[in-house]
Short mmCIF file of C-alpha atoms in Angstrom, two decimals:
data_model
loop_
_atom_site.label_atom_id
_atom_site.label_comp_id
_atom_site.label_asym_id
_atom_site.label_seq_id
_atom_site.Cartn_x
_atom_site.Cartn_y
_atom_site.Cartn_z
CA MET A 16 -2.78 38.94 -8.86
CA ALA A 17 -4.88 37.57 -6.31
CA ARG A 18 -3.58 34.04 -4.93
CA PRO A 19 -6.09 31.26 -5.58
CA LYS A 20 -8.27 30.38 -2.49
CA PRO A 21 -7.14 27.09 -0.84
CA GLU A 22 -9.58 24.09 -0.82
CA PRO A 23 -11.31 23.00 2.12
CA VAL A 24 -9.71 20.23 4.08
CA GLN A 25 -12.70 17.90 3.69
CA VAL A 26 -12.25 18.16 -0.20
CA ILE A 27 -8.75 17.12 -0.19
CA LYS A 28 -9.47 14.29 2.29
CA LYS A 29 -12.35 13.04 0.07
CA ARG A 30 -10.27 13.22 -2.94
CA ARG A 31 -7.71 11.42 -1.23
CA ASP A 32 -9.95 8.75 -0.07
CA ALA A 33 -11.45 8.22 -3.38
CA ALA A 34 -8.23 7.83 -5.15
CA LEU A 35 -6.98 5.06 -2.60
CA ARG A 36 -10.46 3.14 -3.15
CA GLN A 37 -9.88 3.34 -6.81
CA LEU A 38 -6.07 2.15 -6.62
CA VAL A 39 -7.05 -0.82 -4.20
CA GLY A 40 -10.20 -1.73 -6.09
CA ALA A 41 -8.29 -2.12 -9.31
CA VAL A 42 -6.76 -5.33 -7.87
CA PRO A 43 -9.27 -7.94 -7.32
CA TYR A 44 -6.81 -10.19 -5.33
CA ILE A 45 -6.46 -7.58 -2.75
CA GLY A 46 -10.28 -7.84 -2.04
CA PHE A 47 -10.21 -11.61 -2.28
CA LEU A 48 -7.58 -11.59 0.62
CA GLY A 49 -9.55 -8.92 2.54
CA VAL A 50 -6.71 -6.45 2.65
CA THR A 51 -8.14 -2.81 3.08
CA PHE A 52 -5.77 0.38 3.67
CA GLU A 53 -5.95 2.97 6.45
CA ARG A 54 -4.72 6.32 5.48
CA ARG A 55 -3.21 9.01 7.85
CA GLY A 56 -2.14 11.98 5.57
CA ASP A 57 0.62 10.33 3.19
CA GLU A 58 0.95 7.34 5.28
CA LEU A 59 -0.53 3.90 4.61
CA THR A 60 -1.15 1.13 6.74
CA GLY A 61 -1.89 -2.15 5.05
CA ILE A 62 -4.47 -4.48 7.08
CA LEU A 63 -5.15 -8.02 6.66
CA ALA A 64 -8.36 -8.98 8.34
CA TYR A 65 -8.42 -12.37 10.13
CA ASP A 66 -10.27 -14.74 7.88
CA GLU A 67 -10.25 -18.53 8.41
CA LYS A 68 -9.50 -18.97 4.91
CA ASN A 69 -6.23 -17.61 5.26
CA ILE A 70 -5.09 -20.07 7.73
CA GLY A 71 -2.32 -22.50 6.32
CA ASN A 72 -1.79 -24.75 9.28
CA PRO A 73 -4.99 -25.42 11.37
CA LEU A 74 -3.15 -27.31 13.89
CA LEU A 75 -1.11 -24.38 15.24
CA PRO A 76 -3.41 -22.55 13.85
CA ALA A 77 -1.21 -20.21 11.87
CA LEU A 78 -1.64 -17.63 8.99
CA HIS A 79 -0.75 -19.23 5.54
CA GLY A 80 2.92 -18.00 4.63
CA GLY A 81 1.88 -17.49 0.88
CA VAL A 82 -1.16 -15.25 2.01
CA THR A 83 1.41 -13.11 4.56
CA GLY A 84 4.03 -12.80 1.84
CA ALA A 85 1.19 -11.68 -0.77
CA PHE A 86 -0.02 -9.19 1.96
CA LEU A 87 3.47 -7.46 2.04
CA GLU A 88 3.84 -7.39 -1.73
CA ILE A 89 0.27 -5.77 -1.98
CA THR A 90 1.52 -3.26 0.60
CA ALA A 91 4.76 -2.30 -0.87
CA ILE A 92 3.17 -2.09 -4.43
CA THR A 93 0.20 0.05 -3.22
CA GLU A 94 2.75 2.23 -1.11
CA LEU A 95 4.83 2.85 -4.41
CA ALA A 96 1.65 3.41 -6.60
CA TRP A 97 0.44 5.96 -3.77
CA SER A 98 3.86 7.70 -3.75
CA MET A 99 3.45 8.15 -7.65
CA ILE A 100 0.01 9.71 -7.61
CA TRP A 101 0.21 11.79 -4.18
CA GLU A 102 1.37 15.05 -5.69
CA ARG A 103 -1.40 15.06 -8.42
CA ILE A 104 -3.89 14.05 -5.78
CA GLU A 105 -2.64 17.07 -3.66
CA SER A 106 -2.50 19.48 -6.62
CA GLY A 107 -6.35 19.41 -7.51
CA GLY A 108 -7.73 20.18 -10.71
CA GLU A 109 -8.46 18.14 -13.71
CA GLU A 110 -5.66 15.50 -13.23
CA ALA A 111 -6.91 15.15 -9.66
CA GLU A 112 -10.57 14.80 -10.87
CA ARG A 113 -9.45 12.09 -13.44
CA LEU A 114 -7.69 10.08 -10.58
CA GLU A 115 -10.86 10.34 -8.35
CA ALA A 116 -12.93 9.03 -11.28
CA GLY A 117 -10.87 5.88 -11.81
CA GLY A 118 -8.33 6.99 -14.18
CA MET A 119 -5.30 5.22 -12.37
CA VAL A 120 -1.67 4.80 -13.30
CA SER A 121 -0.16 1.58 -14.07
CA LEU A 122 1.22 -0.13 -10.99
CA PRO A 123 4.69 -1.22 -10.56
CA ARG A 124 5.71 -4.84 -11.45
CA THR A 125 7.93 -6.85 -9.22
CA ILE A 126 11.20 -7.86 -10.06
CA ASP A 127 12.03 -9.69 -7.05
CA PHE A 128 10.67 -9.92 -3.66
CA THR A 129 12.46 -11.73 -0.52
CA VAL A 130 10.32 -12.57 2.38
CA ASP A 131 11.86 -13.15 5.83
CA TYR A 132 9.52 -15.11 7.99
CA LEU A 133 10.36 -14.21 11.51
CA ARG A 134 7.52 -16.31 13.54
CA SER A 135 4.13 -17.71 12.74
CA GLY A 136 1.35 -15.40 12.07
CA LEU A 137 -1.49 -16.04 14.70
CA PRO A 138 -4.97 -16.29 13.90
CA ARG A 139 -5.96 -12.73 14.07
CA ASP A 140 -5.37 -9.20 12.03
CA ALA A 141 -2.26 -8.53 10.63
CA TYR A 142 -0.82 -5.03 10.04
CA ALA A 143 1.98 -3.83 7.28
CA ARG A 144 3.69 -0.61 6.51
CA ALA A 145 5.94 -0.02 3.64
CA ARG A 146 9.00 2.17 3.36
CA ILE A 147 10.26 3.23 -0.06
CA THR A 148 14.34 3.17 0.25
CA ARG A 149 14.83 4.09 -3.47
CA SER A 150 12.64 5.27 -6.28
CA GLY A 151 13.78 6.56 -9.64
CA ARG A 152 11.97 6.76 -12.93
CA ARG A 153 12.52 2.77 -13.60
CA TYR A 154 13.30 1.22 -10.60
CA ALA A 155 12.30 1.20 -6.94
CA SER A 156 13.11 -0.74 -3.79
CA VAL A 157 10.97 -0.96 -0.62
CA GLN A 158 11.13 -2.51 2.84
CA VAL A 159 8.01 -3.74 4.47
CA GLU A 160 7.13 -4.96 7.92
CA GLY A 161 4.44 -6.95 9.11
CA TRP A 162 3.02 -7.36 12.71
CA GLN A 163 -0.04 -8.06 14.45
CA ASP A 164 -0.41 -6.92 18.39
CA ASN A 165 2.78 -5.02 18.76
CA ARG A 166 4.51 -3.11 15.92
CA ASP A 167 7.80 -3.51 17.54
CA LYS A 168 7.41 -7.44 17.22
CA PRO A 169 7.11 -8.00 13.51
CA PHE A 170 6.19 -11.55 12.48
CA ILE A 171 7.34 -11.07 8.79
CA GLN A 172 9.45 -8.57 6.88
CA ALA A 173 10.35 -8.24 3.25
CA THR A 174 12.50 -6.41 0.81
CA GLY A 175 11.42 -5.88 -2.82
CA HIS A 176 12.47 -4.55 -6.12
CA PHE A 177 10.02 -3.09 -8.61
CA MET A 178 10.04 -1.90 -12.34
CA MET A 179 8.27 1.44 -12.03
CA PRO A 180 5.91 2.21 -14.98
CA ARG A 181 6.22 4.76 -17.58
CA PHE A 182 4.70 7.99 -16.23
CA ASP A 183 4.65 10.91 -18.76
CA ARG A 184 3.89 14.16 -17.09
CA GLY A 185 2.21 15.68 -19.80
#
């Protein structure tokens, strides 16, 4: 029996980008804050574009702590959801087409989220990456780090625990 011909890389990239757009677009608050995601393979980087409305203390000026905390929580949840759908996106076929068309899975729900404010966020773009430290059927733990000009100098970090949505494989 002949092996199926591999899909062109452009088709796979298009499917990945469409699924990420659907995932991020499903939460209006993400768009309100101006958060976007840059994808390199299976790695996501959250980007909080500078916007005057996100300034909390105009005298410094500094980014609002609630905005930066929410940015890290959004990054953690998006990373978890992305990890849940990654294999289905990569496999192609009917399931991947459904995801690309907007049939997304339920998002993980926050159990707790602890934020460490290391220094003031400057009035400029911010970036974040999340790392899943434990992921099971019911529960996941994620660490997130946010930086601005230099990734080695984070201005905020967080740890979160999430209830995973039920996911039946068929």
